[in-house]
C-alpha positions as CSV (number, residue, x, y, z in Angstrom):
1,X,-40.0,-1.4,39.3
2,X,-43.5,-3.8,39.6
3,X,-45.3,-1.8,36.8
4,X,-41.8,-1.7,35.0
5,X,-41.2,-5.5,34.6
6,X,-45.2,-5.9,35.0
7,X,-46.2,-4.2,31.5
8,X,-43.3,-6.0,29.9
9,X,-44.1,-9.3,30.9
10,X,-46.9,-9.1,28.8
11,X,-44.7,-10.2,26.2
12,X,-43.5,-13.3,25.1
13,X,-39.4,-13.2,25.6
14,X,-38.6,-16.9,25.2
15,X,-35.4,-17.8,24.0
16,X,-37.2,-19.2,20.8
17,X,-37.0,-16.1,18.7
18,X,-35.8,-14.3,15.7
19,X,-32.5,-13.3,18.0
20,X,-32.4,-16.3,20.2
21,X,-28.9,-17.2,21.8
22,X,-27.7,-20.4,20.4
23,X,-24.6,-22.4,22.2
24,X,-22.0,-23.6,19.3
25,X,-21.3,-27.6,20.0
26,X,-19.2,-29.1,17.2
27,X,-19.7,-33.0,17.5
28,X,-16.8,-34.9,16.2
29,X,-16.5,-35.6,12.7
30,X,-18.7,-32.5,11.7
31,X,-16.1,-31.1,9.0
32,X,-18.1,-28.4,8.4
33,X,-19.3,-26.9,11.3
34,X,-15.8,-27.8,12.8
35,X,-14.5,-25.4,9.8
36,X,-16.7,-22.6,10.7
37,X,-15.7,-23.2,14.2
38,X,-12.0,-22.8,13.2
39,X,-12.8,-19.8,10.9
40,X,-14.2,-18.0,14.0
41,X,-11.4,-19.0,16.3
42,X,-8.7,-17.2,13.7
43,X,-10.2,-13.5,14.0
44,X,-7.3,-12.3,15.3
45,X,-8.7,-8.8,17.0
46,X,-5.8,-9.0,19.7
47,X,-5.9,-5.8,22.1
48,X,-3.6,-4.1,19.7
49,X,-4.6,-5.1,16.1
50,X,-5.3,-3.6,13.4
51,X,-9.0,-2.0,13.2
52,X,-11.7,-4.3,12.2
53,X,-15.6,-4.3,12.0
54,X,-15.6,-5.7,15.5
55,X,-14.4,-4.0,18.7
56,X,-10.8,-3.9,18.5
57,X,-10.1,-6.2,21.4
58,X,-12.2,-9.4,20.9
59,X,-10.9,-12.5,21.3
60,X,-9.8,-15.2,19.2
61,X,-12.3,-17.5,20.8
62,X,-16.1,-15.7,20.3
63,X,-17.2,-17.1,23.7
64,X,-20.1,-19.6,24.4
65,X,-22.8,-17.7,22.8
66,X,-23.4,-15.7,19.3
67,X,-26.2,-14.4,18.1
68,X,-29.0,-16.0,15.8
69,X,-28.4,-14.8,12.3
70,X,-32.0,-13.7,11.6
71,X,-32.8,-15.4,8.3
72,X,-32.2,-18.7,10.0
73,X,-35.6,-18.5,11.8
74,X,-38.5,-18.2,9.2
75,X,-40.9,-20.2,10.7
76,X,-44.2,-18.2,11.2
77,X,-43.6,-19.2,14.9
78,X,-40.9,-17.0,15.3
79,X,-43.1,-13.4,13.8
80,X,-43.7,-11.4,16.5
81,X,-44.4,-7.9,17.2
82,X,-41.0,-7.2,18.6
83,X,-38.9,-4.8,16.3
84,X,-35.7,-6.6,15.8
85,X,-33.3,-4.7,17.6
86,X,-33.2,-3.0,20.9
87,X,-35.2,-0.2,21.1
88,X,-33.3,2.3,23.9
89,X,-32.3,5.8,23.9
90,X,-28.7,6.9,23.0
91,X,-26.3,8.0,25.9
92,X,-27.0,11.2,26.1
93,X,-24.3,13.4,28.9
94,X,-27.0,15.9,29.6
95,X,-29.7,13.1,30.9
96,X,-27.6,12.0,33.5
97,X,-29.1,12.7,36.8
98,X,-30.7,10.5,39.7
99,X,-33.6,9.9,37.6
100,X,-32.3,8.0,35.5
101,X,-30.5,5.6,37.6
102,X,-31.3,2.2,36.4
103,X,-32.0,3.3,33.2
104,X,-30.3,1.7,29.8
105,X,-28.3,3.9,27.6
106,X,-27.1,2.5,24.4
107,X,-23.8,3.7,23.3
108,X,-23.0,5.7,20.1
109,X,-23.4,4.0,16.7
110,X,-20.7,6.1,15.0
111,X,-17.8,4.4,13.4
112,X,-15.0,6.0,15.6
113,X,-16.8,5.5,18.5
114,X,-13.9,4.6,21.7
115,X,-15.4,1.2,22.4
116,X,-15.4,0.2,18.5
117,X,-11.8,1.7,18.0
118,X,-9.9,1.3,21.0
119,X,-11.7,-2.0,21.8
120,X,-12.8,-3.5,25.1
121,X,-12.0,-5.8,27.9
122,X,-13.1,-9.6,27.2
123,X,-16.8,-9.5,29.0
124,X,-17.7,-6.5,27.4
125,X,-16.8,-8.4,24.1
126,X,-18.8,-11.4,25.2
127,X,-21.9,-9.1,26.2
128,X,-21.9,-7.1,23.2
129,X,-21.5,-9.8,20.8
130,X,-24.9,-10.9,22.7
131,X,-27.1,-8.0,22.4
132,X,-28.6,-6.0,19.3
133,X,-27.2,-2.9,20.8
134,X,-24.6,-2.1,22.8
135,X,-25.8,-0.7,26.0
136,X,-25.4,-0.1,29.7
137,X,-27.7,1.0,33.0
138,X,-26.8,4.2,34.5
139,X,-25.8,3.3,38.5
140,X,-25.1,5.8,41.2
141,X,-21.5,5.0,40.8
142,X,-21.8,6.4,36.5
143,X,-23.5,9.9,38.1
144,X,-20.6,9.9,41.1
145,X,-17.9,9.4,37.6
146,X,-19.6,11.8,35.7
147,X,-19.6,14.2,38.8
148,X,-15.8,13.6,39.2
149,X,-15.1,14.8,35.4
150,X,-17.5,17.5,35.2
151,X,-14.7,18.9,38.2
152,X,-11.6,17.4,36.4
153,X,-12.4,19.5,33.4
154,X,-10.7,22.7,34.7
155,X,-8.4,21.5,36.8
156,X,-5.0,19.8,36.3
157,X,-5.5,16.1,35.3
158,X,-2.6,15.7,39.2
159,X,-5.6,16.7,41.3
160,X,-7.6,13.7,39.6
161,X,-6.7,10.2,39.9
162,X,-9.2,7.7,40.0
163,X,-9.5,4.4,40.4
164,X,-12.8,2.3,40.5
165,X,-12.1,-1.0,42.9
166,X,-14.6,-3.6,44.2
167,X,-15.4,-7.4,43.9
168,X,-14.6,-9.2,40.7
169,X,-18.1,-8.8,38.5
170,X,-18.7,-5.6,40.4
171,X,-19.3,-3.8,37.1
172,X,-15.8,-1.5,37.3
173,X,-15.6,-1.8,33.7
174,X,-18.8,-0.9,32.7
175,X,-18.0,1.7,35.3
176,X,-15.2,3.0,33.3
177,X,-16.4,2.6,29.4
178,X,-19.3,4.8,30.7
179,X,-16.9,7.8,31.9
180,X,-15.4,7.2,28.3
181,X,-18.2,7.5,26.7
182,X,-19.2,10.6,28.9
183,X,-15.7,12.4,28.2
184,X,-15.8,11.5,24.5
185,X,-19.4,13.3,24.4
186,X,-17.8,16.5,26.2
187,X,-15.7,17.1,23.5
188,X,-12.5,15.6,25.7
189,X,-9.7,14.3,24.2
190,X,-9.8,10.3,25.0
191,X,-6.8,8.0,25.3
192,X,-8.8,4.5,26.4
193,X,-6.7,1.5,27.1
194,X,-9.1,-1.8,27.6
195,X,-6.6,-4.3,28.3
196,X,-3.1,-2.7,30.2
197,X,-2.2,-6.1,30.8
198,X,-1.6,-6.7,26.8
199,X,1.1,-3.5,27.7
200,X,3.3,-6.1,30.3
201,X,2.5,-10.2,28.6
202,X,5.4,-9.9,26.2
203,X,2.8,-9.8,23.5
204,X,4.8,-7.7,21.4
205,X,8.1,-7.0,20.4
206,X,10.2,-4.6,22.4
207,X,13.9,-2.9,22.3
208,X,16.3,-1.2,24.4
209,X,16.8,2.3,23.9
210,X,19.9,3.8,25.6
211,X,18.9,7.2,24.7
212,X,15.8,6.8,27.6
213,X,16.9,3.4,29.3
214,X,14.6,1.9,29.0
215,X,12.8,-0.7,26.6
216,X,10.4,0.6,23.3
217,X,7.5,-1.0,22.5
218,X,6.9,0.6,19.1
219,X,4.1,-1.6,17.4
220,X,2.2,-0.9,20.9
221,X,2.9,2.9,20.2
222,X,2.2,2.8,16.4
223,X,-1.4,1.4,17.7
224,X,-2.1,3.8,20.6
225,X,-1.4,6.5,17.6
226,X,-3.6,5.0,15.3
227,X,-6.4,4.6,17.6
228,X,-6.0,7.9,19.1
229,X,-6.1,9.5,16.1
230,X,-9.6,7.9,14.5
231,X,-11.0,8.6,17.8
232,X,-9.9,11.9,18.5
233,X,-9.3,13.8,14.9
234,X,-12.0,16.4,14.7
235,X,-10.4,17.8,18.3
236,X,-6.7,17.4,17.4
237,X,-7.8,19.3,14.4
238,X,-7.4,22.7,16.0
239,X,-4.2,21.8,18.3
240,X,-0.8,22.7,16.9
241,X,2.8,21.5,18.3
242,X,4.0,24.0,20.9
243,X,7.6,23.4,20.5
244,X,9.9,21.5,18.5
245,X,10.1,18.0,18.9
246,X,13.7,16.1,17.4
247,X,11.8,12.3,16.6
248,X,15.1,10.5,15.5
249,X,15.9,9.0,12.4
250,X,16.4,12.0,10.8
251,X,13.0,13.7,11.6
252,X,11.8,16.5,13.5
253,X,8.0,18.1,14.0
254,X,8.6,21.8,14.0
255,X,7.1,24.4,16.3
256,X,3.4,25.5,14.5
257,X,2.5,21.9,13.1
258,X,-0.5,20.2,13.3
259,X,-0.9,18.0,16.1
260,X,-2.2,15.5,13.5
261,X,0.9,16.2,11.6
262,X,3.0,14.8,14.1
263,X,0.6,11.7,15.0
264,X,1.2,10.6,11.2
265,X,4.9,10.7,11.2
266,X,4.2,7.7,14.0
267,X,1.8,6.1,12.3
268,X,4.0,6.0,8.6
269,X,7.5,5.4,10.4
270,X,6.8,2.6,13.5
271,X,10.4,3.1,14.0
272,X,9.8,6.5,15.7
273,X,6.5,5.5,17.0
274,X,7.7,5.3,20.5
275,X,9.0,9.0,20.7
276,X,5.8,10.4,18.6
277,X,3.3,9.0,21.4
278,X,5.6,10.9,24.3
279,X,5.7,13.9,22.3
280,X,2.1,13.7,21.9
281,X,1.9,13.4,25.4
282,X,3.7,16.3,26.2
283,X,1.9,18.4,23.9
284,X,-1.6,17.2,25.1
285,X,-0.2,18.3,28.5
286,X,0.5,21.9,27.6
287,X,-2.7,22.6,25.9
288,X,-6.1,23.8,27.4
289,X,-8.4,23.9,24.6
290,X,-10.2,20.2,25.6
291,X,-9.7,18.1,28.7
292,X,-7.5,14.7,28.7
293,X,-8.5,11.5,29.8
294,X,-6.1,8.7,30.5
295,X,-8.7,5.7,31.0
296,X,-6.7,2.2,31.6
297,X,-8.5,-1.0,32.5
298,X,-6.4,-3.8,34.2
299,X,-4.8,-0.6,35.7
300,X,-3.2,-3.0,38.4
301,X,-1.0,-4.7,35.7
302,X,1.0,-1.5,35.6
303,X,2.2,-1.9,38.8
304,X,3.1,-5.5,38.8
305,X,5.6,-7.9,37.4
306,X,5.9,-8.7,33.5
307,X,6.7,-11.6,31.3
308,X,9.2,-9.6,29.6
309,X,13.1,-10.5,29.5
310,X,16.1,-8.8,29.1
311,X,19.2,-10.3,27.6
312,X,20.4,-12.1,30.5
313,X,16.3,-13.2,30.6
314,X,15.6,-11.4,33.7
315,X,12.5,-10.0,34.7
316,X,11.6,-6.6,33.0
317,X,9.8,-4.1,35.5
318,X,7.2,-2.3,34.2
319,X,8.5,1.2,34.4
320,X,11.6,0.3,32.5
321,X,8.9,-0.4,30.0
322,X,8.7,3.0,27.7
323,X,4.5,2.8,27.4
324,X,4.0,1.4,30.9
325,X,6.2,4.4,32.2
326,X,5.0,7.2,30.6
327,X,1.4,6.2,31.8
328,X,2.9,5.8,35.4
329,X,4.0,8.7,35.1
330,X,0.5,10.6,34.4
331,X,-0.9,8.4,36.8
332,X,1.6,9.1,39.5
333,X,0.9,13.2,38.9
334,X,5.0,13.3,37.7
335,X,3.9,14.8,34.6
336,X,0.2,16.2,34.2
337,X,-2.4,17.7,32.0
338,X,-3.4,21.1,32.1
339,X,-7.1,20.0,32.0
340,X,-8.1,16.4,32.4
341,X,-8.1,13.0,34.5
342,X,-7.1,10.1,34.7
343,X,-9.2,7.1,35.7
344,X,-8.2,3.1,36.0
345,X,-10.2,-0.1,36.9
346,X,-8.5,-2.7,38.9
347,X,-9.1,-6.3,37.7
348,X,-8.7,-10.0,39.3
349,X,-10.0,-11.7,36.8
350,X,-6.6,-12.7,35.4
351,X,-4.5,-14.2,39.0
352,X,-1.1,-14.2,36.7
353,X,-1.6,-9.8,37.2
354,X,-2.9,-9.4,40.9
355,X,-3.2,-6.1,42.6
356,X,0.6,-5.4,44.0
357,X,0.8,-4.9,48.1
358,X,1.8,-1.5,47.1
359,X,-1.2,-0.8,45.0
360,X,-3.7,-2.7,47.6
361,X,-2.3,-0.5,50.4
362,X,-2.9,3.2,48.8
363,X,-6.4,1.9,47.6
364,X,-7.6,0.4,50.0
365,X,-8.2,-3.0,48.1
366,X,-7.7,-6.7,49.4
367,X,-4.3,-7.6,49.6
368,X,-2.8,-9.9,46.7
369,X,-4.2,-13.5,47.0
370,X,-2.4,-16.6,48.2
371,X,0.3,-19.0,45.7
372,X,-2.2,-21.6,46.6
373,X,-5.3,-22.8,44.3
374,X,-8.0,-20.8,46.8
375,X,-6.7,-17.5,45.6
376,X,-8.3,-16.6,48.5
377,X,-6.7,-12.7,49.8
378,X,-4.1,-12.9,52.4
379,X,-4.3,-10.7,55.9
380,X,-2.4,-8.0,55.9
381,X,-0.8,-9.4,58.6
382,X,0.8,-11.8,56.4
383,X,2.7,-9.1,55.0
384,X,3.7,-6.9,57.7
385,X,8.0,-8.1,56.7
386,X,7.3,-8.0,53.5
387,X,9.8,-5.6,51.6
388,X,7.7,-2.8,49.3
389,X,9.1,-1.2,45.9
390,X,10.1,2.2,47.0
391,X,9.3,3.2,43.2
392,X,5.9,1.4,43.0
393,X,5.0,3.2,46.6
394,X,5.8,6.7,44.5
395,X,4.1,5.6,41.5
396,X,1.0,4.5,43.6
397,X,1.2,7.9,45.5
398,X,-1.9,10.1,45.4
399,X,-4.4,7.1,44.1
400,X,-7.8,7.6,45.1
401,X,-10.4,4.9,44.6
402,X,-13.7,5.1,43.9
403,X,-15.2,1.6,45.2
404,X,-17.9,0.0,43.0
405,X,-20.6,-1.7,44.7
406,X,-20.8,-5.5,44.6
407,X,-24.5,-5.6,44.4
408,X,-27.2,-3.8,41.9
409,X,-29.4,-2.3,43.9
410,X,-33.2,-3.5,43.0
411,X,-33.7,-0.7,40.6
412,X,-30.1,-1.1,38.5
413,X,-31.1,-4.5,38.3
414,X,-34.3,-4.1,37.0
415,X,-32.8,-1.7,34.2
416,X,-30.6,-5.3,33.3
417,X,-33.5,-7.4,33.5
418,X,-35.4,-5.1,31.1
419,X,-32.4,-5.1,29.0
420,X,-32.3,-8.6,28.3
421,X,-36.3,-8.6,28.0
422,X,-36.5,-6.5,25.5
423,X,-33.8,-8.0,23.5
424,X,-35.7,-11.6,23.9
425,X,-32.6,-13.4,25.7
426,X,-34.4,-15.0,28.1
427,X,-35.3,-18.5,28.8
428,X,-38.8,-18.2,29.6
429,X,-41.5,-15.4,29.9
430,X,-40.5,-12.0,31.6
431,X,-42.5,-11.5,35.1
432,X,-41.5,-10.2,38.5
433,X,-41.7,-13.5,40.0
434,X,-38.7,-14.5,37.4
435,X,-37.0,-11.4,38.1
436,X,-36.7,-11.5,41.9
437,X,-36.1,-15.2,41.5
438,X,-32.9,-14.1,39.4
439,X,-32.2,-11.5,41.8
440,X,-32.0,-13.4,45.1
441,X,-30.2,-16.0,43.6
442,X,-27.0,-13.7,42.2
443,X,-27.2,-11.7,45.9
444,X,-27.7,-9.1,43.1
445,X,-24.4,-9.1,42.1
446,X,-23.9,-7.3,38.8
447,X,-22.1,-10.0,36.6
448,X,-23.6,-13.1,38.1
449,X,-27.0,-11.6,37.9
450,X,-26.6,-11.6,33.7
451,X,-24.3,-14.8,33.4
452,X,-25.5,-17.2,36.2
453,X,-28.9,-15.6,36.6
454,X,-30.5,-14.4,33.8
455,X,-28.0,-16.2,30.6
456,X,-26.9,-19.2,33.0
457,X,-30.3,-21.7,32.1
458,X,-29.7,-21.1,28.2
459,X,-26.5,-23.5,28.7
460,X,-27.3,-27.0,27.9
């Protein structure tokens, strides 16, 4: 790690540079910046919008930092050796052993990669929008992932059910977008869902269908197809429908069709949207050409409450919710894969979806946190009368988690801090002194150490 960071901190990585992070401000009565600001804000890239040039899931709001356009810095002060991007290798499945732990690994650059189509949760966003490249560090947790789909691939997706916990800014999503990205490079069939808790806001419109009772959420299915589709079509290519499947409305995929066929009928007709994504579902499940994954981040918002009413505006649960139940139900091992997984990451970042006491209990995690403003985690104690969900406890049932260490260990970190080097983002010159400064003042915890530590001084 000393000769690592040594030979890097030869050069000059202050944040004055071709790429240099700048914090928007808009003082009052700036019309024009105050437009741009505005302009930025609209992008609506909502978890399930239509496909854009940026990840699929960014936010309204671009976060405190963008990049640097690069012609806005042509003062000879600013030519330097650096090339102008990050300069990393490409994630490549075959590489990963414990040699390269702490190592960065950019992700694909393709145009149907998962993370550009299916999106990705808000920090990710954030991140990405920062760097050249978007990239990661292989941690011991990505090789134990890796190890856990390389045995998932011939076995029924039941036997595998995964679900990375830890502290809030453990890395658990990073955790999980690398296991995509892994499956994706397999050749597996991917079905990646960034933000679950966009499945259970009331964010879009849904409908009760008496033929399943329960409620459709058909632009969230006409998505999912979508994105599944531009993700996935060179697989689906060779997978035909194994039986006949009656869609409603008049239409019916016959045994023998493409399994792209049937995809499109969803993605022309959102009315029958809802029925297309089960049926493709089902079919997936029958099939042992490629291994499924199932990847859901926020997984604990399918096991909570939701903002969504009924008539009589009472609260909707979430497996009378057609997408939310059909995932539950994979997740649960009611209905599996042939071949395939399925892997969650728990999330506290937002306290209106904690973990449920049902959830908490079958992994292991810290109980749900207090009504008051400490959201601190109750003892257990404190809920040894309270009632549990006899569904949730079955829909929980079999759950295995897969904890994700708090803290980087000294060599992951140094793969960040080299990271961020490289890329020129930070505040003064690169040197060990800086980075164990850094490190001893995060604990070495993975999202502080890049926020707080490393990002946190370029805040004025």
């Amino acid at each position: 790690m000393a000769t690592a960071l040594s030979s890097a901190s030869r050069a000059s990585c202050s944040s004055f540079s071709r790429t240099a992070l700048v914090a928007l401000r808009v003082p009052k009565g700036a019309r024009g910046a105050h437009a741009v600001m505005k302009k930025l804000q609209n992008r609506k890239t909502g978890g399930f919008g239509p496909p854009s040039d940026e990840p699929a899931s960014a936010q309204k709001t671009l976060g405190t930092f963008v990049r640097m356009p690069k012609g806005g810095l042509t003062h000879p002060l600013f030519e330097q050796d650096h090339p102008d991007e990050l300069a990393i290798e490409s994630f490549k499945p075959d590489s990963l052993t414990p040699e390269v732990i702490g190592t960065a690994m950019r992700f694909g650059a393709r145009e149907n990669e998962p993370y550009r189509i299916f999106g990705l949760p808000r920090n990710l966003v954030l991140e990405f929008r920062m760097l050249s490249k978007p990239c990661s560090v292989i941690r011991d947790v990505t090789l134990k992932a890796v190890d856990t789909l390389d045995a998932a691939s011939v076995k029924p997706s039941r036997d595998t059910r995964v679900v990375f916990t830890g502290e809030s800014g453990a890395g658990k999503s990073f955790a999980l977008l690398q296991a995509v990205q892994y499956a994706i490079s397999r050749s597996w069939l991917v079905l990646y869902i960034p933000r679950a808790i966009a499945l259970v806001d009331s964010s879009s419109l849904h409908s009760y269908d008496a033929r399943t009772q329960t409620y459709n959420q058909p632009a969230v299915a006409f998505q999912l197809l979508q994105r599944f589709l531009t993700v996935n079509r060179t697989a689906l290519s060779e997978l035909a429908l194994a039986r006949d499947h009656e869609l409603g409305a008049g239409k019916r995929a016959a045994k023998g069709t493409g399994v792209i066929e049937l995809i499109e009928m969803g993605t022309r007709d959102q009315g029958v949207a809802t029925v297309v994504f089960e049926a493709l579902l089902e079919e997936l499940a029958v099939q042992t050409e490629c291994p499924v994954l199932v990847a859901i981040d926020d997984f604990q918002a399918l096991y909570g409450k939701t903002k969504y009413r009924d008539p009589q505006f009472e609260p909707i649960k979430s497996y009378h919710l057609s997408t939310p139940r059909l995932l539950l139900d994979y997740a649960s091992g009611k209905k599996t894969f042939a071949r395939g997984a399925i892997l969650g990451a728990t999330s506290t970042t937002n306290t209106t979806f904690p973990i449920s006491l049902e959830l908490a209990e079958v992994l292991s995690a810290p109980s749900p946190t207090s009504p008051t403003s400490s959201l601190l985690p109750l003892p257990k104690a404190a809920y040894a009368y309270t009632s549990r969900s006899t569904t949730m406890k079955t829909y929980s049932s079999g759950l295995v988690p897969l904890e994700v260490p708090a803290k980087l260990t000294t060599e992951e970190a140094a793969g960040v801090f080299e990271v961020w080097m490289k890329d020129r983002g930070l505040h003064s010159l690169a040197s060990d002194e800086l980075f164990l400064a850094k490190y001893t003042e995060t604990s070495g915890k993975a999202r502080d150490f890049v926020w707080r530590g490393l990002l946190g001084t370029l805040e004025t």
